[in-house]
């Protein structure tokens, strides 16, 4: 048989007599697509949520004069309610971070938004100062505290391994975005329809965000079978941590034995004093003292919100690339210098130097947050979200003191000049404090 005949015979052999060749199916080549990681959608929901919570924080500075005129309450009394709100905003944060570890982000945030809406809505029927302290101070303080920047830190730590500084900046900017959205609207409502419809608007805004949180927010990447963004390995969801309050206090007791905690807490207290306590609370009434219309002053605060978004996101980008403590030193130094010039800039009309101050101050407003969170992460590791919650508590205590003392100073001196100068000096002290923070490695998590 010739070779050709043998090959033909082999080709016609039955399948049983010849070994099968495993055929590898060929699939058509398709262009590679890059799906957007779920972490970015979670960050987007968190951004919208913080915007909703920021609505109420846009209102206090607009209500000093209306409440003083309607009820005859002193600015010190109104400032006390604001100070309670700001203090609770900070003091609630570390416990909220621990509660998120125990019950999940979604449940804690949904309840917090509901409490904000309740407190804001009840102010419509208040007739006595204690009701202002209860609704505006206690309820909204507790609710907004659970929506504080510790929420942003928790989302960032769980869902992101890369781009943490950038995401922190974006979520921090959400608070400024809420101010940007609501300040012009609320000031127009207050001027044309009095302050009660403005309070109702805030309550409805907080309630509107609840469905987004409940339907779209997820507690951990493992809930949807994903790795954190930028992680090389799958991270299983940790078991719920019982004893949220005990853990928050245990982490605090561990942190207070370290030097960086006191330097971060002290400098961040000055940050709060010179932003939420000072500008956000007293800028509108101070400008009104110089015969500037309330709507114009509120619009300037909204412009601060615009540039705060830019500055905070840029700060997050810088934090991924430069040493955090040096960034903080630059931010505090520039803020202090700008405050020293503010008394010279207040006037009945908006002029170019005032616009320059607003842009400059907006870029620096909460640019301090991303490097502060980075330093907490550097020194305290897995406990960093709770530690930052306590550092944020100091931020709000500083804000609360200036919100109250600023109103008292206005009643006593007839102007805010002494408050601007004192805040500028405090920013100089914060600059020195952050420069002496040493480099650190992540600490061992505290055991609850």
GROMACS .gro file of C-alpha atoms in nm:
model
  448
    1UNK     CA    1   0.000   0.000   0.000
    2UNK     CA    2   0.142   0.330  -0.096
    3UNK     CA    3   0.194   0.613   0.152
    4UNK     CA    4  -0.095   0.805   0.000
    5UNK     CA    5  -0.328   0.510   0.043
    6UNK     CA    6  -0.221   0.468   0.408
    7UNK     CA    7  -0.295   0.832   0.482
    8UNK     CA    8  -0.637   0.797   0.323
    9UNK     CA    9  -0.708   0.488   0.529
   10UNK     CA   10  -0.608   0.666   0.851
   11UNK     CA   11  -0.834   0.953   0.759
   12UNK     CA   12  -1.133   0.718   0.723
   13UNK     CA   13  -1.075   0.526   1.046
   14UNK     CA   14  -1.371   0.513   1.283
   15UNK     CA   15  -1.373   0.734   1.585
   16UNK     CA   16  -1.346   0.426   1.807
   17UNK     CA   17  -1.018   0.313   1.648
   18UNK     CA   18  -0.847   0.654   1.634
   19UNK     CA   19  -0.762   0.879   1.932
   20UNK     CA   20  -0.975   1.191   1.962
   21UNK     CA   21  -0.809   1.523   1.923
   22UNK     CA   22  -0.937   1.779   2.170
   23UNK     CA   23  -1.070   2.071   1.975
   24UNK     CA   24  -1.021   2.411   2.130
   25UNK     CA   25  -1.311   2.634   2.033
   26UNK     CA   26  -1.208   2.958   1.878
   27UNK     CA   27  -1.384   3.261   2.006
   28UNK     CA   28  -1.402   3.581   1.814
   29UNK     CA   29  -1.174   3.850   1.939
   30UNK     CA   30  -1.357   4.137   2.098
   31UNK     CA   31  -1.207   4.467   2.198
   32UNK     CA   32  -1.117   4.489   2.565
   33UNK     CA   33  -1.357   4.696   2.768
   34UNK     CA   34  -1.282   4.858   3.102
   35UNK     CA   35  -1.582   4.847   3.330
   36UNK     CA   36  -1.618   5.118   3.591
   37UNK     CA   37  -1.550   4.968   3.932
   38UNK     CA   38  -1.848   4.955   4.168
   39UNK     CA   39  -1.645   5.154   4.421
   40UNK     CA   40  -1.692   5.468   4.211
   41UNK     CA   41  -2.071   5.426   4.218
   42UNK     CA   42  -2.059   5.386   4.596
   43UNK     CA   43  -1.848   5.702   4.617
   44UNK     CA   44  -2.105   5.882   4.397
   45UNK     CA   45  -2.391   5.779   4.628
   46UNK     CA   46  -2.189   5.892   4.930
   47UNK     CA   47  -2.125   6.224   4.755
   48UNK     CA   48  -2.497   6.283   4.696
   49UNK     CA   49  -2.576   6.176   5.052
   50UNK     CA   50  -2.333   6.421   5.206
   51UNK     CA   51  -2.475   6.696   4.984
   52UNK     CA   52  -2.820   6.627   5.128
   53UNK     CA   53  -2.688   6.636   5.482
   54UNK     CA   54  -2.501   6.960   5.410
   55UNK     CA   55  -2.824   7.144   5.339
   56UNK     CA   56  -2.897   7.214   5.704
   57UNK     CA   57  -2.541   7.328   5.768
   58UNK     CA   58  -2.600   7.600   5.508
   59UNK     CA   59  -2.883   7.751   5.709
   60UNK     CA   60  -2.748   7.872   6.049
   61UNK     CA   61  -2.564   8.178   5.923
   62UNK     CA   62  -2.879   8.296   5.746
   63UNK     CA   63  -3.100   8.278   6.055
   64UNK     CA   64  -2.918   8.494   6.310
   65UNK     CA   65  -3.099   8.813   6.212
   66UNK     CA   66  -3.443   8.657   6.139
   67UNK     CA   67  -3.454   8.471   6.473
   68UNK     CA   68  -3.327   8.780   6.655
   69UNK     CA   69  -3.603   8.989   6.496
   70UNK     CA   70  -3.884   8.732   6.539
   71UNK     CA   71  -3.817   8.622   6.898
   72UNK     CA   72  -3.581   8.886   7.038
   73UNK     CA   73  -3.321   8.619   7.120
   74UNK     CA   74  -2.965   8.744   7.154
   75UNK     CA   75  -2.700   8.639   6.906
   76UNK     CA   76  -2.524   8.465   7.192
   77UNK     CA   77  -2.831   8.243   7.248
   78UNK     CA   78  -2.858   8.161   6.879
   79UNK     CA   79  -2.484   8.103   6.867
   80UNK     CA   80  -2.518   7.860   7.159
   81UNK     CA   81  -2.760   7.646   6.956
   82UNK     CA   82  -2.516   7.650   6.665
   83UNK     CA   83  -2.231   7.557   6.899
   84UNK     CA   84  -2.426   7.258   7.037
   85UNK     CA   85  -2.496   7.149   6.681
   86UNK     CA   86  -2.131   7.179   6.581
   87UNK     CA   87  -2.002   7.007   6.895
   88UNK     CA   88  -2.240   6.712   6.856
   89UNK     CA   89  -2.155   6.698   6.486
   90UNK     CA   90  -1.801   6.619   6.592
   91UNK     CA   91  -1.856   6.416   6.909
   92UNK     CA   92  -2.099   6.181   6.735
   93UNK     CA   93  -1.858   6.101   6.451
   94UNK     CA   94  -1.634   5.841   6.623
   95UNK     CA   95  -1.934   5.653   6.759
   96UNK     CA   96  -2.098   5.667   6.416
   97UNK     CA   97  -1.785   5.515   6.260
   98UNK     CA   98  -1.800   5.231   6.514
   99UNK     CA   99  -2.174   5.189   6.456
  100UNK     CA  100  -2.104   5.153   6.083
  101UNK     CA  101  -1.869   4.867   6.167
  102UNK     CA  102  -2.145   4.707   6.375
  103UNK     CA  103  -2.465   4.770   6.176
  104UNK     CA  104  -2.339   4.875   5.834
  105UNK     CA  105  -2.302   5.207   5.656
  106UNK     CA  106  -2.644   5.199   5.490
  107UNK     CA  107  -2.851   5.164   5.807
  108UNK     CA  108  -2.660   5.426   6.005
  109UNK     CA  109  -2.671   5.685   5.727
  110UNK     CA  110  -3.042   5.633   5.654
  111UNK     CA  111  -3.133   5.680   6.021
  112UNK     CA  112  -2.907   5.988   6.045
  113UNK     CA  113  -3.075   6.157   5.749
  114UNK     CA  114  -3.416   6.090   5.901
  115UNK     CA  115  -3.309   6.249   6.231
  116UNK     CA  116  -3.182   6.556   6.044
  117UNK     CA  117  -3.516   6.591   5.868
  118UNK     CA  118  -3.704   6.553   6.197
  119UNK     CA  119  -3.498   6.814   6.379
  120UNK     CA  120  -3.517   7.064   6.094
  121UNK     CA  121  -3.890   7.017   6.046
  122UNK     CA  122  -3.972   7.063   6.416
  123UNK     CA  123  -3.806   7.406   6.425
  124UNK     CA  124  -4.109   7.541   6.240
  125UNK     CA  125  -4.317   7.520   6.561
  126UNK     CA  126  -4.058   7.643   6.813
  127UNK     CA  127  -4.142   7.940   7.034
  128UNK     CA  128  -3.874   7.923   7.308
  129UNK     CA  129  -3.491   7.908   7.310
  130UNK     CA  130  -3.482   7.558   7.463
  131UNK     CA  131  -3.670   7.428   7.159
  132UNK     CA  132  -3.405   7.580   6.934
  133UNK     CA  133  -3.137   7.407   7.141
  134UNK     CA  134  -3.325   7.075   7.123
  135UNK     CA  135  -3.415   7.073   6.752
  136UNK     CA  136  -3.137   7.271   6.592
  137UNK     CA  137  -2.870   7.179   6.846
  138UNK     CA  138  -2.937   6.823   6.967
  139UNK     CA  139  -3.133   6.642   6.693
  140UNK     CA  140  -2.965   6.791   6.390
  141UNK     CA  141  -2.627   6.776   6.565
  142UNK     CA  142  -2.663   6.403   6.627
  143UNK     CA  143  -2.791   6.335   6.276
  144UNK     CA  144  -2.531   6.541   6.094
  145UNK     CA  145  -2.259   6.397   6.319
  146UNK     CA  146  -2.342   6.051   6.191
  147UNK     CA  147  -2.305   6.194   5.840
  148UNK     CA  148  -1.973   6.357   5.924
  149UNK     CA  149  -1.643   6.309   5.746
  150UNK     CA  150  -1.591   5.984   5.938
  151UNK     CA  151  -1.849   5.848   5.694
  152UNK     CA  152  -1.629   5.957   5.405
  153UNK     CA  153  -1.326   5.799   5.573
  154UNK     CA  154  -1.512   5.470   5.626
  155UNK     CA  155  -1.627   5.451   5.263
  156UNK     CA  156  -1.277   5.534   5.139
  157UNK     CA  157  -1.103   5.280   5.363
  158UNK     CA  158  -1.340   4.996   5.270
  159UNK     CA  159  -1.384   5.050   4.898
  160UNK     CA  160  -1.049   5.191   4.785
  161UNK     CA  161  -0.688   5.082   4.808
  162UNK     CA  162  -0.567   5.322   4.540
  163UNK     CA  163  -0.677   5.683   4.487
  164UNK     CA  164  -0.771   5.721   4.853
  165UNK     CA  165  -0.654   6.079   4.871
  166UNK     CA  166  -0.848   6.176   4.560
  167UNK     CA  167  -1.168   6.005   4.679
  168UNK     CA  168  -1.134   6.164   5.022
  169UNK     CA  169  -1.108   6.502   4.854
  170UNK     CA  170  -1.414   6.437   4.640
  171UNK     CA  171  -1.628   6.325   4.935
  172UNK     CA  172  -1.505   6.613   5.147
  173UNK     CA  173  -1.599   6.850   4.868
  174UNK     CA  174  -1.955   6.714   4.882
  175UNK     CA  175  -2.021   6.921   5.191
  176UNK     CA  176  -1.913   7.232   5.006
  177UNK     CA  177  -2.125   7.129   4.709
  178UNK     CA  178  -2.429   7.112   4.935
  179UNK     CA  179  -2.348   7.462   5.052
  180UNK     CA  180  -2.313   7.573   4.690
  181UNK     CA  181  -2.651   7.426   4.596
  182UNK     CA  182  -2.855   7.532   4.896
  183UNK     CA  183  -2.712   7.866   5.014
  184UNK     CA  184  -2.848   8.085   4.731
  185UNK     CA  185  -3.180   7.902   4.739
  186UNK     CA  186  -3.217   7.921   5.118
  187UNK     CA  187  -3.114   8.287   5.134
  188UNK     CA  188  -3.375   8.369   4.868
  189UNK     CA  189  -3.642   8.177   5.062
  190UNK     CA  190  -3.549   8.348   5.391
  191UNK     CA  191  -3.558   8.694   5.235
  192UNK     CA  192  -3.886   8.641   5.047
  193UNK     CA  193  -4.081   8.391   5.258
  194UNK     CA  194  -3.920   8.408   5.605
  195UNK     CA  195  -3.713   8.137   5.770
  196UNK     CA  196  -3.974   7.861   5.829
  197UNK     CA  197  -4.011   7.756   5.462
  198UNK     CA  198  -3.631   7.737   5.449
  199UNK     CA  199  -3.630   7.492   5.742
  200UNK     CA  200  -3.894   7.280   5.566
  201UNK     CA  201  -3.685   7.280   5.248
  202UNK     CA  202  -3.389   7.141   5.442
  203UNK     CA  203  -3.603   6.867   5.597
  204UNK     CA  204  -3.735   6.760   5.256
  205UNK     CA  205  -3.385   6.761   5.107
  206UNK     CA  206  -3.258   6.526   5.378
  207UNK     CA  207  -3.555   6.290   5.333
  208UNK     CA  208  -3.510   6.285   4.956
  209UNK     CA  209  -3.167   6.128   4.990
  210UNK     CA  210  -3.282   5.834   5.207
  211UNK     CA  211  -3.408   5.616   4.916
  212UNK     CA  212  -3.076   5.658   4.731
  213UNK     CA  213  -2.887   5.542   5.038
  214UNK     CA  214  -3.110   5.242   5.103
  215UNK     CA  215  -3.125   5.119   4.743
  216UNK     CA  216  -2.776   5.199   4.610
  217UNK     CA  217  -2.526   5.215   4.896
  218UNK     CA  218  -2.343   4.894   4.994
  219UNK     CA  219  -2.140   4.839   5.309
  220UNK     CA  220  -1.841   4.646   5.170
  221UNK     CA  221  -1.700   4.530   4.832
  222UNK     CA  222  -1.742   4.169   4.944
  223UNK     CA  223  -2.120   4.225   4.952
  224UNK     CA  224  -2.114   4.229   4.572
  225UNK     CA  225  -1.821   3.989   4.526
  226UNK     CA  226  -1.562   4.253   4.437
  227UNK     CA  227  -1.216   4.349   4.551
  228UNK     CA  228  -1.160   4.705   4.674
  229UNK     CA  229  -1.055   4.937   4.395
  230UNK     CA  230  -0.683   4.889   4.333
  231UNK     CA  231  -0.651   4.579   4.555
  232UNK     CA  232  -0.471   4.274   4.418
  233UNK     CA  233  -0.658   4.025   4.635
  234UNK     CA  234  -1.016   3.973   4.743
  235UNK     CA  235  -1.086   4.115   5.090
  236UNK     CA  236  -1.352   3.926   5.286
  237UNK     CA  237  -1.608   4.129   5.472
  238UNK     CA  238  -1.515   4.150   5.840
  239UNK     CA  239  -1.760   4.022   6.097
  240UNK     CA  240  -1.975   4.287   6.269
  241UNK     CA  241  -1.789   4.442   6.559
  242UNK     CA  242  -2.001   4.438   6.876
  243UNK     CA  243  -1.976   4.706   7.141
  244UNK     CA  244  -1.955   5.008   6.912
  245UNK     CA  245  -1.940   5.261   7.196
  246UNK     CA  246  -1.681   5.058   7.385
  247UNK     CA  247  -1.464   5.025   7.077
  248UNK     CA  248  -1.482   5.400   7.004
  249UNK     CA  249  -1.372   5.478   7.361
  250UNK     CA  250  -1.102   5.207   7.355
  251UNK     CA  251  -0.955   5.350   7.035
  252UNK     CA  252  -0.960   5.697   7.191
  253UNK     CA  253  -0.776   5.579   7.504
  254UNK     CA  254  -0.515   5.415   7.282
  255UNK     CA  255  -0.475   5.721   7.060
  256UNK     CA  256  -0.445   5.979   7.341
  257UNK     CA  257  -0.125   5.808   7.454
  258UNK     CA  258   0.042   5.915   7.130
  259UNK     CA  259   0.177   6.257   7.041
  260UNK     CA  260   0.044   6.276   6.683
  261UNK     CA  261  -0.315   6.251   6.809
  262UNK     CA  262  -0.287   6.568   7.017
  263UNK     CA  263  -0.116   6.759   6.737
  264UNK     CA  264  -0.375   6.649   6.483
  265UNK     CA  265  -0.665   6.715   6.720
  266UNK     CA  266  -0.533   7.058   6.820
  267UNK     CA  267  -0.463   7.174   6.465
  268UNK     CA  268  -0.796   7.039   6.342
  269UNK     CA  269  -0.977   7.222   6.623
  270UNK     CA  270  -0.828   7.543   6.485
  271UNK     CA  271  -0.940   7.435   6.138
  272UNK     CA  272  -1.298   7.408   6.263
  273UNK     CA  273  -1.275   7.736   6.451
  274UNK     CA  274  -1.163   7.922   6.139
  275UNK     CA  275  -1.417   7.765   5.899
  276UNK     CA  276  -1.745   7.625   6.033
  277UNK     CA  277  -1.737   7.824   6.355
  278UNK     CA  278  -1.619   8.151   6.204
  279UNK     CA  279  -1.690   8.202   5.833
  280UNK     CA  280  -1.986   7.970   5.787
  281UNK     CA  281  -2.162   8.093   6.102
  282UNK     CA  282  -2.065   8.460   6.122
  283UNK     CA  283  -1.968   8.580   5.775
  284UNK     CA  284  -2.323   8.664   5.664
  285UNK     CA  285  -2.417   8.864   5.978
  286UNK     CA  286  -2.074   9.032   5.975
  287UNK     CA  287  -2.119   9.137   5.613
  288UNK     CA  288  -2.472   9.253   5.694
  289UNK     CA  289  -2.322   9.471   5.972
  290UNK     CA  290  -2.139   9.652   5.691
  291UNK     CA  291  -2.474   9.695   5.505
  292UNK     CA  292  -2.411   9.420   5.251
  293UNK     CA  293  -2.742   9.254   5.148
  294UNK     CA  294  -2.796   8.908   5.293
  295UNK     CA  295  -2.841   8.753   4.951
  296UNK     CA  296  -2.509   8.900   4.834
  297UNK     CA  297  -2.326   8.770   5.143
  298UNK     CA  298  -2.486   8.427   5.105
  299UNK     CA  299  -2.385   8.422   4.739
  300UNK     CA  300  -2.025   8.488   4.843
  301UNK     CA  301  -2.042   8.189   5.075
  302UNK     CA  302  -2.175   7.985   4.784
  303UNK     CA  303  -1.874   8.096   4.578
  304UNK     CA  304  -1.655   7.967   4.862
  305UNK     CA  305  -1.836   7.638   4.809
  306UNK     CA  306  -1.750   7.638   4.438
  307UNK     CA  307  -1.379   7.684   4.496
  308UNK     CA  308  -1.386   7.457   4.799
  309UNK     CA  309  -1.479   7.169   4.564
  310UNK     CA  310  -1.182   7.253   4.342
  311UNK     CA  311  -0.942   7.302   4.633
  312UNK     CA  312  -1.042   6.988   4.820
  313UNK     CA  313  -1.021   6.757   4.518
  314UNK     CA  314  -0.686   6.912   4.430
  315UNK     CA  315  -0.574   6.861   4.790
  316UNK     CA  316  -0.666   6.493   4.766
  317UNK     CA  317  -0.457   6.467   4.450
  318UNK     CA  318  -0.166   6.644   4.622
  319UNK     CA  319  -0.199   6.415   4.926
  320UNK     CA  320  -0.138   6.110   4.704
  321UNK     CA  321   0.190   6.269   4.591
  322UNK     CA  322   0.333   6.496   4.863
  323UNK     CA  323   0.399   6.478   5.235
  324UNK     CA  324   0.075   6.541   5.421
  325UNK     CA  325   0.211   6.743   5.712
  326UNK     CA  326   0.383   6.994   5.482
  327UNK     CA  327   0.063   7.041   5.288
  328UNK     CA  328  -0.122   7.110   5.613
  329UNK     CA  329   0.138   7.366   5.719
  330UNK     CA  330   0.095   7.556   5.391
  331UNK     CA  331  -0.285   7.547   5.416
  332UNK     CA  332  -0.299   7.681   5.773
  333UNK     CA  333  -0.040   7.953   5.709
  334UNK     CA  334  -0.224   8.087   5.404
  335UNK     CA  335  -0.559   8.075   5.584
  336UNK     CA  336  -0.427   8.274   5.879
  337UNK     CA  337  -0.283   8.544   5.655
  338UNK     CA  338  -0.610   8.581   5.463
  339UNK     CA  339  -0.815   8.622   5.785
  340UNK     CA  340  -0.598   8.913   5.897
  341UNK     CA  341  -0.703   9.105   5.586
  342UNK     CA  342  -1.077   9.030   5.606
  343UNK     CA  343  -1.178   9.325   5.835
  344UNK     CA  344  -1.039   9.561   5.571
  345UNK     CA  345  -1.244   9.402   5.294
  346UNK     CA  346  -1.597   9.405   5.437
  347UNK     CA  347  -1.806   9.674   5.268
  348UNK     CA  348  -2.163   9.740   5.147
  349UNK     CA  349  -2.075   9.629   4.795
  350UNK     CA  350  -1.887   9.330   4.657
  351UNK     CA  351  -1.555   9.452   4.521
  352UNK     CA  352  -1.257   9.283   4.357
  353UNK     CA  353  -1.041   9.236   4.671
  354UNK     CA  354  -1.334   9.067   4.847
  355UNK     CA  355  -1.384   8.834   4.551
  356UNK     CA  356  -1.014   8.749   4.565
  357UNK     CA  357  -1.047   8.667   4.937
  358UNK     CA  358  -1.351   8.446   4.872
  359UNK     CA  359  -1.174   8.252   4.596
  360UNK     CA  360  -0.857   8.216   4.801
  361UNK     CA  361  -1.042   8.110   5.116
  362UNK     CA  362  -1.260   7.871   4.922
  363UNK     CA  363  -0.961   7.686   4.780
  364UNK     CA  364  -0.828   7.643   5.136
  365UNK     CA  365  -1.161   7.580   5.316
  366UNK     CA  366  -1.144   7.204   5.384
  367UNK     CA  367  -0.832   7.126   5.185
  368UNK     CA  368  -0.697   7.023   5.526
  369UNK     CA  369  -0.915   6.709   5.540
  370UNK     CA  370  -0.739   6.474   5.292
  371UNK     CA  371  -0.391   6.518   5.446
  372UNK     CA  372  -0.536   6.493   5.799
  373UNK     CA  373  -0.707   6.162   5.713
  374UNK     CA  374  -0.383   6.045   5.549
  375UNK     CA  375  -0.187   6.120   5.868
  376UNK     CA  376  -0.448   5.932   6.076
  377UNK     CA  377  -0.416   5.634   5.841
  378UNK     CA  378  -0.037   5.655   5.857
  379UNK     CA  379  -0.027   5.649   6.236
  380UNK     CA  380  -0.334   5.442   6.332
  381UNK     CA  381  -0.396   5.190   6.053
  382UNK     CA  382  -0.728   5.005   6.069
  383UNK     CA  383  -0.847   5.226   6.355
  384UNK     CA  384  -0.787   5.539   6.148
  385UNK     CA  385  -1.155   5.602   6.067
  386UNK     CA  386  -1.247   5.605   6.437
  387UNK     CA  387  -0.937   5.807   6.529
  388UNK     CA  388  -1.026   6.057   6.260
  389UNK     CA  389  -1.375   6.067   6.410
  390UNK     CA  390  -1.223   6.186   6.738
  391UNK     CA  391  -0.997   6.431   6.555
  392UNK     CA  392  -1.309   6.558   6.378
  393UNK     CA  393  -1.474   6.592   6.720
  394UNK     CA  394  -1.199   6.837   6.814
  395UNK     CA  395  -1.261   7.019   6.485
  396UNK     CA  396  -1.624   7.068   6.579
  397UNK     CA  397  -1.550   7.161   6.940
  398UNK     CA  398  -1.327   7.437   6.804
  399UNK     CA  399  -1.604   7.539   6.565
  400UNK     CA  400  -1.860   7.534   6.848
  401UNK     CA  401  -1.650   7.759   7.070
  402UNK     CA  402  -1.604   8.021   6.800
  403UNK     CA  403  -1.970   8.000   6.693
  404UNK     CA  404  -2.070   8.085   7.051
  405UNK     CA  405  -1.786   8.323   7.142
  406UNK     CA  406  -1.816   8.501   6.808
  407UNK     CA  407  -2.177   8.586   6.884
  408UNK     CA  408  -2.083   8.699   7.237
  409UNK     CA  409  -1.800   8.914   7.097
  410UNK     CA  410  -2.040   9.075   6.849
  411UNK     CA  411  -2.285   9.154   7.131
  412UNK     CA  412  -2.006   9.296   7.351
  413UNK     CA  413  -1.781   9.482   7.103
  414UNK     CA  414  -2.036   9.567   6.836
  415UNK     CA  415  -1.822   9.413   6.559
  416UNK     CA  416  -1.639   9.093   6.465
  417UNK     CA  417  -1.292   9.244   6.419
  418UNK     CA  418  -1.138   9.085   6.728
  419UNK     CA  419  -1.267   8.745   6.615
  420UNK     CA  420  -1.097   8.770   6.273
  421UNK     CA  421  -0.762   8.866   6.426
  422UNK     CA  422  -0.774   8.597   6.694
  423UNK     CA  423  -0.854   8.330   6.434
  424UNK     CA  424  -0.561   8.441   6.220
  425UNK     CA  425  -0.328   8.398   6.518
  426UNK     CA  426  -0.469   8.052   6.587
  427UNK     CA  427  -0.396   7.946   6.228
  428UNK     CA  428  -0.032   8.043   6.281
  429UNK     CA  429  -0.024   7.813   6.585
  430UNK     CA  430  -0.177   7.529   6.379
  431UNK     CA  431   0.100   7.572   6.121
  432UNK     CA  432   0.364   7.506   6.387
  433UNK     CA  433   0.172   7.212   6.533
  434UNK     CA  434   0.153   7.012   6.211
  435UNK     CA  435   0.518   7.070   6.129
  436UNK     CA  436   0.632   6.882   6.440
  437UNK     CA  437   0.428   6.568   6.361
  438UNK     CA  438   0.670   6.287   6.289
  439UNK     CA  439   0.641   6.024   6.021
  440UNK     CA  440   0.475   5.708   6.148
  441UNK     CA  441   0.372   5.356   6.056
  442UNK     CA  442   0.023   5.218   6.098
  443UNK     CA  443  -0.046   5.122   6.455
  444UNK     CA  444  -0.194   4.794   6.569
  445UNK     CA  445  -0.574   4.814   6.588
  446UNK     CA  446  -0.713   4.858   6.936
  447UNK     CA  447  -0.898   4.559   7.074
  448UNK     CA  448  -1.252   4.638   7.177
   0.00000   0.00000   0.00000
